[in-house]
């Protein structure tokens, strides 16, 4: 249960953010509701997230796996729930999205994906536990710009996951809503053929 009310004052900023959240995600995100208690925090977070969306040096699927591995290491159930939905929305293999918490045992990942998730966990550890050989492999595979972006995205997810976990935010039901394959959902919206 959330440690803070998820019914903030309905400021103009919150109403606009609420509208956008419903349009983009089908519901108002609980972290938005929580941050709306402090409009400066919410505004800064929104601007920060818009800036992050422009980072394009690192492959999007690798970025998603790093973010989810960091969330899993911290234990943020809200982030894992939303990450599952976001990964499926991106079109990622459902096994890769589902198996992140047990990536070492799963056969779903390439060696590079495994290195990315290992790195995400190592950066998330307190203090960070990054091995030189792992960093060298990733630098060789990704290049410096993508490696810096990977490192920064793991740090960003630490911020998100720690805020959400500390505020007691838990699964919002995104995982359940993304289990229907897109083709099946499209077929259910079509009118039945005349007989």
Short mmCIF file of N, CA and C in Angstrom, two decimals:
data_model
loop_
_atom_site.label_atom_id
_atom_site.label_comp_id
_atom_site.label_asym_id
_atom_site.label_seq_id
_atom_site.Cartn_x
_atom_site.Cartn_y
_atom_site.Cartn_z
N UNK A 1 0.84 -1.18 0.00
CA UNK A 1 0.00 0.00 0.00
C UNK A 1 0.88 1.24 0.00
N UNK A 2 0.46 2.24 -0.77
CA UNK A 2 1.23 3.47 -0.89
C UNK A 2 1.35 4.17 0.46
N UNK A 3 2.52 4.75 0.71
CA UNK A 3 2.77 5.46 1.95
C UNK A 3 2.34 6.92 1.87
N UNK A 4 1.83 7.32 0.72
CA UNK A 4 1.39 8.69 0.50
C UNK A 4 0.06 8.61 -0.26
N UNK A 5 -0.78 9.59 -0.02
CA UNK A 5 -2.07 9.63 -0.72
C UNK A 5 -1.84 9.71 -2.23
N UNK A 6 -2.64 8.98 -2.97
CA UNK A 6 -2.58 9.04 -4.42
C UNK A 6 -3.71 9.92 -4.96
N UNK A 7 -4.17 10.83 -4.11
CA UNK A 7 -5.21 11.81 -4.49
C UNK A 7 -4.69 13.21 -4.18
N UNK A 8 -3.74 13.70 -5.00
CA UNK A 8 -3.17 15.02 -4.73
C UNK A 8 -4.15 16.14 -5.10
N UNK A 9 -3.78 17.35 -4.68
CA UNK A 9 -4.55 18.53 -5.06
C UNK A 9 -4.58 18.60 -6.59
N UNK A 10 -5.72 18.95 -7.14
CA UNK A 10 -5.91 18.92 -8.60
C UNK A 10 -5.45 20.23 -9.25
N UNK A 11 -4.16 20.48 -9.17
CA UNK A 11 -3.58 21.67 -9.79
C UNK A 11 -3.67 21.54 -11.32
N UNK A 12 -3.44 22.64 -12.01
CA UNK A 12 -3.44 22.62 -13.46
C UNK A 12 -2.38 21.65 -13.98
N UNK A 13 -1.19 21.68 -13.40
CA UNK A 13 -0.12 20.77 -13.82
C UNK A 13 -0.56 19.32 -13.65
N UNK A 14 -1.16 18.99 -12.52
CA UNK A 14 -1.59 17.61 -12.31
C UNK A 14 -2.68 17.23 -13.31
N UNK A 15 -3.64 18.10 -13.56
CA UNK A 15 -4.72 17.79 -14.50
C UNK A 15 -4.18 17.54 -15.91
N UNK A 16 -3.23 18.36 -16.34
CA UNK A 16 -2.63 18.17 -17.67
C UNK A 16 -1.85 16.86 -17.71
N UNK A 17 -1.09 16.60 -16.67
CA UNK A 17 -0.29 15.36 -16.59
C UNK A 17 -1.22 14.14 -16.53
N UNK A 18 -2.30 14.27 -15.79
CA UNK A 18 -3.30 13.20 -15.68
C UNK A 18 -3.90 12.90 -17.07
N UNK A 19 -4.26 13.94 -17.81
CA UNK A 19 -4.80 13.76 -19.16
C UNK A 19 -3.79 13.04 -20.06
N UNK A 20 -2.56 13.50 -20.06
CA UNK A 20 -1.52 12.89 -20.89
C UNK A 20 -1.30 11.43 -20.49
N UNK A 21 -1.24 11.17 -19.21
CA UNK A 21 -1.01 9.81 -18.71
C UNK A 21 -2.12 8.87 -19.16
N UNK A 22 -3.36 9.32 -19.05
CA UNK A 22 -4.49 8.48 -19.51
C UNK A 22 -4.40 8.21 -21.01
N UNK A 23 -4.06 9.25 -21.76
CA UNK A 23 -3.96 9.10 -23.21
C UNK A 23 -2.83 8.14 -23.60
N UNK A 24 -1.70 8.28 -22.94
CA UNK A 24 -0.51 7.51 -23.31
C UNK A 24 -0.50 6.09 -22.74
N UNK A 25 -0.98 5.93 -21.50
CA UNK A 25 -0.85 4.65 -20.80
C UNK A 25 -2.19 4.00 -20.42
N UNK A 26 -3.28 4.69 -20.68
CA UNK A 26 -4.59 4.14 -20.37
C UNK A 26 -5.04 4.35 -18.94
N UNK A 27 -4.19 4.98 -18.14
CA UNK A 27 -4.51 5.27 -16.74
C UNK A 27 -3.50 6.28 -16.21
N UNK A 28 -3.79 6.85 -15.07
CA UNK A 28 -2.86 7.79 -14.45
C UNK A 28 -1.83 6.97 -13.67
N UNK A 29 -0.58 7.22 -13.96
CA UNK A 29 0.49 6.48 -13.30
C UNK A 29 0.58 6.88 -11.83
N UNK A 30 0.70 5.90 -10.95
CA UNK A 30 0.80 6.18 -9.52
C UNK A 30 1.99 7.07 -9.17
N UNK A 31 3.17 6.92 -9.81
CA UNK A 31 4.25 7.85 -9.48
C UNK A 31 3.87 9.31 -9.79
N UNK A 32 3.09 9.54 -10.82
CA UNK A 32 2.62 10.89 -11.13
C UNK A 32 1.72 11.39 -10.01
N UNK A 33 0.80 10.55 -9.57
CA UNK A 33 -0.10 10.94 -8.48
C UNK A 33 0.70 11.28 -7.22
N UNK A 34 1.71 10.47 -6.93
CA UNK A 34 2.52 10.70 -5.73
C UNK A 34 3.33 11.99 -5.85
N UNK A 35 3.99 12.19 -6.99
CA UNK A 35 4.83 13.38 -7.16
C UNK A 35 4.02 14.66 -7.24
N UNK A 36 2.76 14.55 -7.63
CA UNK A 36 1.92 15.74 -7.77
C UNK A 36 1.70 16.46 -6.44
N UNK A 37 2.01 15.83 -5.32
CA UNK A 37 1.94 16.51 -4.03
C UNK A 37 2.98 17.63 -3.95
N UNK A 38 4.01 17.54 -4.78
CA UNK A 38 5.02 18.58 -4.85
C UNK A 38 5.19 18.96 -6.32
N UNK A 39 4.47 19.99 -6.79
CA UNK A 39 4.49 20.34 -8.20
C UNK A 39 5.88 20.57 -8.79
N UNK A 40 6.81 21.09 -8.01
CA UNK A 40 8.17 21.30 -8.54
C UNK A 40 8.85 19.96 -8.81
N UNK A 41 8.63 19.00 -7.95
CA UNK A 41 9.20 17.67 -8.18
C UNK A 41 8.57 17.05 -9.43
N UNK A 42 7.25 17.13 -9.53
CA UNK A 42 6.56 16.59 -10.70
C UNK A 42 7.04 17.27 -11.98
N UNK A 43 7.10 18.60 -11.99
CA UNK A 43 7.53 19.33 -13.17
C UNK A 43 8.96 18.96 -13.57
N UNK A 44 9.84 18.88 -12.59
CA UNK A 44 11.24 18.50 -12.87
C UNK A 44 11.31 17.08 -13.42
N UNK A 45 10.52 16.18 -12.85
CA UNK A 45 10.50 14.80 -13.33
C UNK A 45 9.99 14.72 -14.77
N UNK A 46 8.94 15.44 -15.07
CA UNK A 46 8.39 15.43 -16.42
C UNK A 46 9.41 15.94 -17.44
N UNK A 47 10.08 17.02 -17.12
CA UNK A 47 11.10 17.57 -18.03
C UNK A 47 12.26 16.59 -18.17
N UNK A 48 12.66 15.97 -17.07
CA UNK A 48 13.75 15.00 -17.10
C UNK A 48 13.38 13.81 -17.98
N UNK A 49 12.19 13.27 -17.81
CA UNK A 49 11.75 12.12 -18.61
C UNK A 49 11.66 12.48 -20.10
N UNK A 50 11.22 13.69 -20.41
CA UNK A 50 11.19 14.12 -21.81
C UNK A 50 12.61 14.17 -22.39
N UNK A 51 13.54 14.61 -21.61
CA UNK A 51 14.94 14.66 -22.05
C UNK A 51 15.49 13.25 -22.26
N UNK A 52 15.17 12.34 -21.35
CA UNK A 52 15.64 10.96 -21.46
C UNK A 52 15.13 10.29 -22.74
N UNK A 53 13.93 10.62 -23.13
CA UNK A 53 13.34 10.01 -24.33
C UNK A 53 14.12 10.35 -25.59
N UNK A 54 14.96 11.36 -25.54
CA UNK A 54 15.75 11.77 -26.69
C UNK A 54 17.10 11.05 -26.77
N UNK A 55 17.43 10.29 -25.75
CA UNK A 55 18.70 9.55 -25.76
C UNK A 55 18.54 8.36 -26.70
N UNK A 56 19.37 8.27 -27.72
CA UNK A 56 19.19 7.23 -28.74
C UNK A 56 20.47 6.48 -29.10
N UNK A 57 21.54 6.60 -28.32
CA UNK A 57 22.79 5.91 -28.64
C UNK A 57 22.73 4.42 -28.34
N UNK A 58 21.98 4.06 -27.32
CA UNK A 58 21.88 2.66 -26.89
C UNK A 58 20.63 2.02 -27.49
N UNK A 59 20.77 0.81 -28.00
CA UNK A 59 19.64 0.06 -28.53
C UNK A 59 18.50 0.04 -27.50
N UNK A 60 17.29 0.29 -27.96
CA UNK A 60 16.13 0.38 -27.07
C UNK A 60 15.85 -0.88 -26.29
N UNK A 61 16.02 -2.07 -26.90
CA UNK A 61 15.78 -3.31 -26.17
C UNK A 61 16.83 -3.53 -25.09
N UNK A 62 18.09 -3.20 -25.39
CA UNK A 62 19.14 -3.31 -24.37
C UNK A 62 18.86 -2.35 -23.22
N UNK A 63 18.42 -1.15 -23.56
CA UNK A 63 18.08 -0.16 -22.54
C UNK A 63 16.95 -0.69 -21.65
N UNK A 64 15.93 -1.28 -22.27
CA UNK A 64 14.80 -1.82 -21.53
C UNK A 64 15.25 -2.93 -20.58
N UNK A 65 16.11 -3.83 -21.05
CA UNK A 65 16.60 -4.92 -20.21
C UNK A 65 17.43 -4.38 -19.04
N UNK A 66 18.24 -3.36 -19.29
CA UNK A 66 19.04 -2.76 -18.22
C UNK A 66 18.15 -2.13 -17.16
N UNK A 67 17.14 -1.40 -17.61
CA UNK A 67 16.21 -0.74 -16.69
C UNK A 67 15.47 -1.78 -15.85
N UNK A 68 15.00 -2.84 -16.49
CA UNK A 68 14.26 -3.87 -15.75
C UNK A 68 15.16 -4.65 -14.80
N UNK A 69 16.41 -4.91 -15.21
CA UNK A 69 17.33 -5.63 -14.32
C UNK A 69 17.63 -4.79 -13.08
N UNK A 70 17.76 -3.50 -13.26
CA UNK A 70 17.98 -2.61 -12.14
C UNK A 70 16.74 -2.59 -11.22
N UNK A 71 15.56 -2.49 -11.82
CA UNK A 71 14.31 -2.51 -11.04
C UNK A 71 14.18 -3.80 -10.24
N UNK A 72 14.51 -4.93 -10.88
CA UNK A 72 14.41 -6.22 -10.20
C UNK A 72 15.40 -6.29 -9.04
N UNK A 73 16.62 -5.77 -9.24
CA UNK A 73 17.62 -5.80 -8.17
C UNK A 73 17.18 -4.96 -6.97
N UNK A 74 16.50 -3.86 -7.24
CA UNK A 74 16.02 -2.99 -6.15
C UNK A 74 14.75 -3.57 -5.54
N UNK A 75 13.98 -4.28 -6.34
CA UNK A 75 12.73 -4.87 -5.85
C UNK A 75 11.53 -3.95 -6.02
N UNK A 76 11.55 -3.12 -7.06
CA UNK A 76 10.44 -2.20 -7.31
C UNK A 76 9.37 -2.92 -8.13
N UNK A 77 8.31 -3.33 -7.47
CA UNK A 77 7.25 -4.05 -8.19
C UNK A 77 6.50 -3.14 -9.15
N UNK A 78 6.36 -1.85 -8.81
CA UNK A 78 5.70 -0.94 -9.74
C UNK A 78 6.51 -0.86 -11.03
N UNK A 79 7.82 -0.71 -10.90
CA UNK A 79 8.69 -0.57 -12.08
C UNK A 79 8.70 -1.85 -12.91
N UNK A 80 8.70 -2.99 -12.27
CA UNK A 80 8.68 -4.26 -13.02
C UNK A 80 7.37 -4.42 -13.77
N UNK A 81 6.28 -4.07 -13.12
CA UNK A 81 4.96 -4.15 -13.74
C UNK A 81 4.89 -3.24 -14.97
N UNK A 82 5.29 -1.98 -14.81
CA UNK A 82 5.27 -1.04 -15.92
C UNK A 82 6.28 -1.44 -16.99
N UNK A 83 7.45 -1.92 -16.56
CA UNK A 83 8.47 -2.35 -17.51
C UNK A 83 8.00 -3.50 -18.38
N UNK A 84 7.24 -4.41 -17.80
CA UNK A 84 6.68 -5.52 -18.57
C UNK A 84 5.77 -4.98 -19.66
N UNK A 85 4.89 -4.08 -19.29
CA UNK A 85 3.98 -3.46 -20.25
C UNK A 85 4.75 -2.72 -21.34
N UNK A 86 5.74 -1.93 -20.91
CA UNK A 86 6.51 -1.13 -21.86
C UNK A 86 7.31 -2.02 -22.82
N UNK A 87 7.91 -3.08 -22.30
CA UNK A 87 8.66 -4.01 -23.15
C UNK A 87 7.76 -4.68 -24.18
N UNK A 88 6.60 -5.10 -23.77
CA UNK A 88 5.65 -5.73 -24.70
C UNK A 88 5.15 -4.71 -25.72
N UNK A 89 4.94 -3.48 -25.28
CA UNK A 89 4.52 -2.42 -26.20
C UNK A 89 5.60 -2.16 -27.25
N UNK A 90 6.84 -2.31 -26.86
CA UNK A 90 7.96 -2.15 -27.80
C UNK A 90 8.05 -3.33 -28.77
N UNK A 91 7.35 -4.43 -28.45
CA UNK A 91 7.40 -5.62 -29.30
C UNK A 91 8.49 -6.60 -28.90
N UNK A 92 9.01 -6.47 -27.70
CA UNK A 92 10.04 -7.39 -27.24
C UNK A 92 9.47 -8.78 -27.03
N UNK A 93 10.31 -9.77 -27.18
CA UNK A 93 9.95 -11.16 -26.93
C UNK A 93 9.44 -11.28 -25.49
N UNK A 94 8.27 -11.87 -25.33
CA UNK A 94 7.65 -11.98 -24.01
C UNK A 94 8.55 -12.72 -23.02
N UNK A 95 9.30 -13.71 -23.49
CA UNK A 95 10.21 -14.44 -22.58
C UNK A 95 11.29 -13.51 -22.04
N UNK A 96 11.82 -12.65 -22.89
CA UNK A 96 12.86 -11.73 -22.44
C UNK A 96 12.32 -10.77 -21.39
N UNK A 97 11.14 -10.28 -21.59
CA UNK A 97 10.53 -9.36 -20.63
C UNK A 97 10.20 -10.09 -19.33
N UNK A 98 9.60 -11.25 -19.44
CA UNK A 98 9.16 -12.00 -18.27
C UNK A 98 10.32 -12.54 -17.45
N UNK A 99 11.41 -12.96 -18.10
CA UNK A 99 12.50 -13.66 -17.41
C UNK A 99 13.55 -12.75 -16.79
N UNK A 100 13.40 -11.44 -16.86
CA UNK A 100 14.44 -10.55 -16.34
C UNK A 100 14.83 -10.88 -14.90
N UNK A 101 13.89 -11.09 -13.97
CA UNK A 101 14.31 -11.37 -12.60
C UNK A 101 15.15 -12.66 -12.45
N UNK A 102 15.05 -13.54 -13.42
CA UNK A 102 15.82 -14.79 -13.37
C UNK A 102 16.66 -14.95 -14.63
N UNK A 103 17.24 -13.87 -15.11
CA UNK A 103 17.95 -13.87 -16.38
C UNK A 103 19.11 -14.85 -16.42
N UNK A 104 19.74 -15.11 -15.31
CA UNK A 104 20.88 -16.03 -15.30
C UNK A 104 20.47 -17.46 -15.65
N UNK A 105 19.26 -17.84 -15.28
CA UNK A 105 18.77 -19.20 -15.54
C UNK A 105 18.05 -19.33 -16.88
N UNK A 106 17.67 -18.21 -17.47
CA UNK A 106 16.89 -18.23 -18.71
C UNK A 106 17.80 -18.40 -19.92
N UNK A 107 17.27 -19.06 -20.94
CA UNK A 107 17.99 -19.22 -22.20
C UNK A 107 17.54 -18.19 -23.24
N UNK A 108 16.78 -17.20 -22.81
CA UNK A 108 16.19 -16.24 -23.75
C UNK A 108 17.16 -15.15 -24.22
N UNK A 109 18.30 -15.01 -23.59
CA UNK A 109 19.16 -13.85 -23.83
C UNK A 109 20.44 -14.17 -24.58
N UNK A 110 20.89 -13.18 -25.35
CA UNK A 110 22.17 -13.26 -26.04
C UNK A 110 23.28 -12.93 -25.03
N UNK A 111 24.53 -13.24 -25.37
CA UNK A 111 25.63 -12.88 -24.48
C UNK A 111 25.69 -11.37 -24.19
N UNK A 112 25.42 -10.53 -25.19
CA UNK A 112 25.44 -9.08 -24.96
C UNK A 112 24.32 -8.67 -23.99
N UNK A 113 23.13 -9.23 -24.16
CA UNK A 113 22.02 -8.92 -23.25
C UNK A 113 22.36 -9.34 -21.83
N UNK A 114 23.01 -10.48 -21.68
CA UNK A 114 23.43 -10.94 -20.35
C UNK A 114 24.44 -9.98 -19.73
N UNK A 115 25.39 -9.51 -20.55
CA UNK A 115 26.37 -8.55 -20.05
C UNK A 115 25.69 -7.25 -19.60
N UNK A 116 24.71 -6.80 -20.38
CA UNK A 116 23.98 -5.57 -20.04
C UNK A 116 23.26 -5.74 -18.71
N UNK A 117 22.59 -6.86 -18.50
CA UNK A 117 21.86 -7.07 -17.25
C UNK A 117 22.81 -7.25 -16.07
N UNK A 118 23.93 -7.94 -16.31
CA UNK A 118 24.93 -8.08 -15.24
C UNK A 118 25.47 -6.70 -14.86
N UNK A 119 25.73 -5.88 -15.86
CA UNK A 119 26.23 -4.53 -15.62
C UNK A 119 25.19 -3.70 -14.84
N UNK A 120 23.93 -3.81 -15.23
CA UNK A 120 22.87 -3.07 -14.53
C UNK A 120 22.83 -3.46 -13.06
N UNK A 121 22.94 -4.73 -12.77
CA UNK A 121 22.96 -5.18 -11.38
C UNK A 121 24.20 -4.67 -10.65
N UNK A 122 25.34 -4.70 -11.33
CA UNK A 122 26.60 -4.27 -10.71
C UNK A 122 26.57 -2.77 -10.39
N UNK A 123 26.01 -1.97 -11.29
CA UNK A 123 25.90 -0.53 -11.06
C UNK A 123 24.91 -0.25 -9.95
N UNK A 124 23.86 -1.05 -9.85
CA UNK A 124 22.81 -0.86 -8.85
C UNK A 124 23.27 -1.24 -7.44
N UNK A 125 24.24 -2.12 -7.33
CA UNK A 125 24.75 -2.53 -6.01
C UNK A 125 25.28 -1.31 -5.26
N UNK A 126 25.22 -1.38 -3.95
CA UNK A 126 25.73 -0.30 -3.11
C UNK A 126 26.87 -0.82 -2.26
N UNK A 127 28.10 -0.37 -2.50
CA UNK A 127 28.54 0.48 -3.60
C UNK A 127 28.56 -0.31 -4.91
N UNK A 128 28.65 0.39 -6.05
CA UNK A 128 28.69 -0.31 -7.34
C UNK A 128 29.81 -1.34 -7.38
N UNK A 129 29.54 -2.47 -8.04
CA UNK A 129 30.48 -3.59 -8.09
C UNK A 129 30.84 -3.94 -9.53
N UNK A 130 31.19 -2.96 -10.34
CA UNK A 130 31.47 -3.16 -11.76
C UNK A 130 32.86 -3.75 -11.94
N UNK A 131 32.93 -4.91 -12.60
CA UNK A 131 34.21 -5.55 -12.90
C UNK A 131 34.79 -4.94 -14.17
N UNK A 132 36.11 -4.76 -14.19
CA UNK A 132 36.77 -4.16 -15.35
C UNK A 132 36.54 -4.96 -16.63
N UNK A 133 36.59 -6.29 -16.54
CA UNK A 133 36.41 -7.09 -17.76
C UNK A 133 35.01 -6.95 -18.34
N UNK A 134 34.01 -6.83 -17.49
CA UNK A 134 32.64 -6.61 -17.95
C UNK A 134 32.53 -5.25 -18.65
N UNK A 135 33.08 -4.22 -18.04
CA UNK A 135 33.05 -2.88 -18.63
C UNK A 135 33.77 -2.89 -19.98
N UNK A 136 34.90 -3.58 -20.07
CA UNK A 136 35.65 -3.65 -21.33
C UNK A 136 34.84 -4.35 -22.43
N UNK A 137 34.16 -5.46 -22.07
CA UNK A 137 33.33 -6.16 -23.06
C UNK A 137 32.22 -5.25 -23.58
N UNK A 138 31.58 -4.54 -22.67
CA UNK A 138 30.49 -3.66 -23.07
C UNK A 138 30.99 -2.48 -23.89
N UNK A 139 32.10 -1.91 -23.51
CA UNK A 139 32.68 -0.82 -24.30
C UNK A 139 33.00 -1.28 -25.71
N UNK A 140 33.56 -2.48 -25.83
CA UNK A 140 33.88 -3.03 -27.14
C UNK A 140 32.65 -3.31 -27.98
N UNK A 141 31.59 -3.79 -27.35
CA UNK A 141 30.36 -4.14 -28.08
C UNK A 141 29.50 -2.92 -28.39
N UNK A 142 29.48 -1.94 -27.51
CA UNK A 142 28.55 -0.82 -27.63
C UNK A 142 29.19 0.47 -28.13
N UNK A 143 30.44 0.69 -27.81
CA UNK A 143 31.07 1.98 -28.06
C UNK A 143 30.88 2.89 -26.86
N UNK A 144 31.66 3.94 -26.81
CA UNK A 144 31.66 4.80 -25.63
C UNK A 144 30.34 5.54 -25.41
N UNK A 145 29.75 6.08 -26.47
CA UNK A 145 28.51 6.85 -26.30
C UNK A 145 27.39 5.97 -25.74
N UNK A 146 27.21 4.79 -26.28
CA UNK A 146 26.15 3.88 -25.80
C UNK A 146 26.47 3.37 -24.40
N UNK A 147 27.75 3.16 -24.11
CA UNK A 147 28.14 2.69 -22.78
C UNK A 147 27.82 3.75 -21.72
N UNK A 148 28.08 5.01 -22.04
CA UNK A 148 27.74 6.10 -21.12
C UNK A 148 26.22 6.16 -20.94
N UNK A 149 25.47 6.01 -22.03
CA UNK A 149 24.01 6.04 -21.93
C UNK A 149 23.50 4.88 -21.09
N UNK A 150 24.07 3.69 -21.28
CA UNK A 150 23.69 2.53 -20.47
C UNK A 150 23.90 2.83 -18.99
N UNK A 151 25.06 3.35 -18.65
CA UNK A 151 25.38 3.66 -17.26
C UNK A 151 24.40 4.69 -16.69
N UNK A 152 24.12 5.73 -17.47
CA UNK A 152 23.20 6.76 -17.02
C UNK A 152 21.78 6.22 -16.86
N UNK A 153 21.33 5.35 -17.78
CA UNK A 153 19.98 4.79 -17.67
C UNK A 153 19.83 3.91 -16.44
N UNK A 154 20.87 3.18 -16.10
CA UNK A 154 20.80 2.37 -14.87
C UNK A 154 20.70 3.30 -13.66
N UNK A 155 21.47 4.38 -13.67
CA UNK A 155 21.39 5.34 -12.56
C UNK A 155 20.01 5.98 -12.49
N UNK A 156 19.44 6.32 -13.64
CA UNK A 156 18.09 6.89 -13.69
C UNK A 156 17.08 5.90 -13.13
N UNK A 157 17.20 4.63 -13.51
CA UNK A 157 16.25 3.64 -13.00
C UNK A 157 16.41 3.44 -11.50
N UNK A 158 17.62 3.59 -11.00
CA UNK A 158 17.81 3.55 -9.56
C UNK A 158 17.01 4.66 -8.89
N UNK A 159 17.05 5.85 -9.47
CA UNK A 159 16.27 6.97 -8.95
C UNK A 159 14.78 6.63 -8.95
N UNK A 160 14.28 6.20 -10.10
CA UNK A 160 12.85 5.88 -10.22
C UNK A 160 12.45 4.78 -9.24
N UNK A 161 13.18 3.67 -9.27
CA UNK A 161 12.82 2.51 -8.46
C UNK A 161 12.90 2.81 -6.97
N UNK A 162 13.89 3.57 -6.58
CA UNK A 162 14.02 3.88 -5.15
C UNK A 162 12.93 4.84 -4.69
N UNK A 163 12.56 5.81 -5.51
CA UNK A 163 11.44 6.69 -5.16
C UNK A 163 10.16 5.86 -5.04
N UNK A 164 9.86 5.07 -6.07
CA UNK A 164 8.62 4.29 -6.06
C UNK A 164 8.57 3.31 -4.90
N UNK A 165 9.66 2.62 -4.65
CA UNK A 165 9.70 1.66 -3.54
C UNK A 165 9.56 2.36 -2.20
N UNK A 166 10.27 3.46 -2.01
CA UNK A 166 10.20 4.19 -0.74
C UNK A 166 8.80 4.74 -0.48
N UNK A 167 8.11 5.14 -1.55
CA UNK A 167 6.74 5.66 -1.39
C UNK A 167 5.70 4.54 -1.29
N UNK A 168 6.16 3.28 -1.39
CA UNK A 168 5.24 2.15 -1.25
C UNK A 168 4.39 1.88 -2.47
N UNK A 169 4.83 2.34 -3.64
CA UNK A 169 4.06 2.10 -4.86
C UNK A 169 4.31 0.68 -5.35
N UNK A 170 3.23 -0.01 -5.65
CA UNK A 170 3.32 -1.40 -6.09
C UNK A 170 2.62 -1.56 -7.44
N UNK A 171 2.60 -2.77 -7.92
CA UNK A 171 2.03 -3.08 -9.23
C UNK A 171 0.71 -2.36 -9.44
N UNK A 172 0.56 -1.79 -10.62
CA UNK A 172 -0.65 -1.07 -10.98
C UNK A 172 -1.48 -1.84 -11.99
N UNK A 173 -1.10 -3.10 -12.28
CA UNK A 173 -1.87 -3.94 -13.17
C UNK A 173 -1.51 -3.84 -14.63
N UNK A 174 -0.36 -3.25 -14.96
CA UNK A 174 0.03 -3.15 -16.37
C UNK A 174 0.35 -4.50 -16.97
N UNK A 175 0.99 -5.36 -16.21
CA UNK A 175 1.37 -6.67 -16.74
C UNK A 175 0.14 -7.44 -17.21
N UNK A 176 -0.91 -7.42 -16.43
CA UNK A 176 -2.13 -8.13 -16.81
C UNK A 176 -2.73 -7.56 -18.08
N UNK A 177 -2.60 -6.27 -18.28
CA UNK A 177 -3.24 -5.67 -19.44
C UNK A 177 -2.45 -5.86 -20.72
N UNK A 178 -1.23 -6.35 -20.65
CA UNK A 178 -0.44 -6.49 -21.88
C UNK A 178 -0.30 -7.94 -22.31
N UNK A 179 -0.99 -8.85 -21.68
CA UNK A 179 -0.87 -10.26 -22.01
C UNK A 179 -1.58 -10.63 -23.31
N UNK A 180 -2.51 -9.81 -23.77
CA UNK A 180 -3.26 -10.12 -24.99
C UNK A 180 -2.41 -9.73 -26.19
N UNK A 181 -2.10 -10.66 -27.07
CA UNK A 181 -1.31 -10.32 -28.26
C UNK A 181 -2.03 -9.27 -29.08
N UNK A 182 -1.28 -8.37 -29.70
CA UNK A 182 -1.85 -7.26 -30.45
C UNK A 182 -2.81 -7.73 -31.54
N UNK A 183 -2.48 -8.82 -32.26
CA UNK A 183 -3.35 -9.30 -33.33
C UNK A 183 -4.71 -9.76 -32.80
N UNK A 184 -4.71 -10.39 -31.64
CA UNK A 184 -5.97 -10.84 -31.05
C UNK A 184 -6.81 -9.65 -30.63
N UNK A 185 -6.16 -8.63 -30.09
CA UNK A 185 -6.90 -7.43 -29.67
C UNK A 185 -7.49 -6.73 -30.89
N UNK A 186 -6.73 -6.65 -31.98
CA UNK A 186 -7.23 -6.02 -33.20
C UNK A 186 -8.40 -6.80 -33.78
N UNK A 187 -8.32 -8.11 -33.76
CA UNK A 187 -9.38 -8.96 -34.30
C UNK A 187 -10.67 -8.80 -33.51
N UNK A 188 -10.56 -8.62 -32.19
CA UNK A 188 -11.76 -8.50 -31.36
C UNK A 188 -12.48 -7.17 -31.59
N UNK A 189 -11.78 -6.17 -32.15
CA UNK A 189 -12.40 -4.88 -32.41
C UNK A 189 -13.12 -4.84 -33.76
N UNK A 190 -12.83 -5.80 -34.63
CA UNK A 190 -13.44 -5.80 -35.96
C UNK A 190 -14.86 -6.32 -35.89
N UNK A 191 -15.68 -5.82 -36.77
CA UNK A 191 -17.06 -6.28 -36.83
C UNK A 191 -17.09 -7.70 -37.37
N UNK A 192 -17.97 -8.55 -36.87
CA UNK A 192 -18.07 -9.90 -37.39
C UNK A 192 -18.51 -9.89 -38.85
N UNK A 193 -17.96 -10.80 -39.61
CA UNK A 193 -18.31 -10.89 -41.03
C UNK A 193 -19.76 -11.34 -41.20
N UNK A 194 -20.41 -10.81 -42.22
CA UNK A 194 -21.81 -11.20 -42.49
C UNK A 194 -21.84 -12.63 -43.00
N UNK A 195 -22.85 -13.38 -42.57
CA UNK A 195 -22.93 -14.79 -42.99
C UNK A 195 -23.94 -14.98 -44.06
#
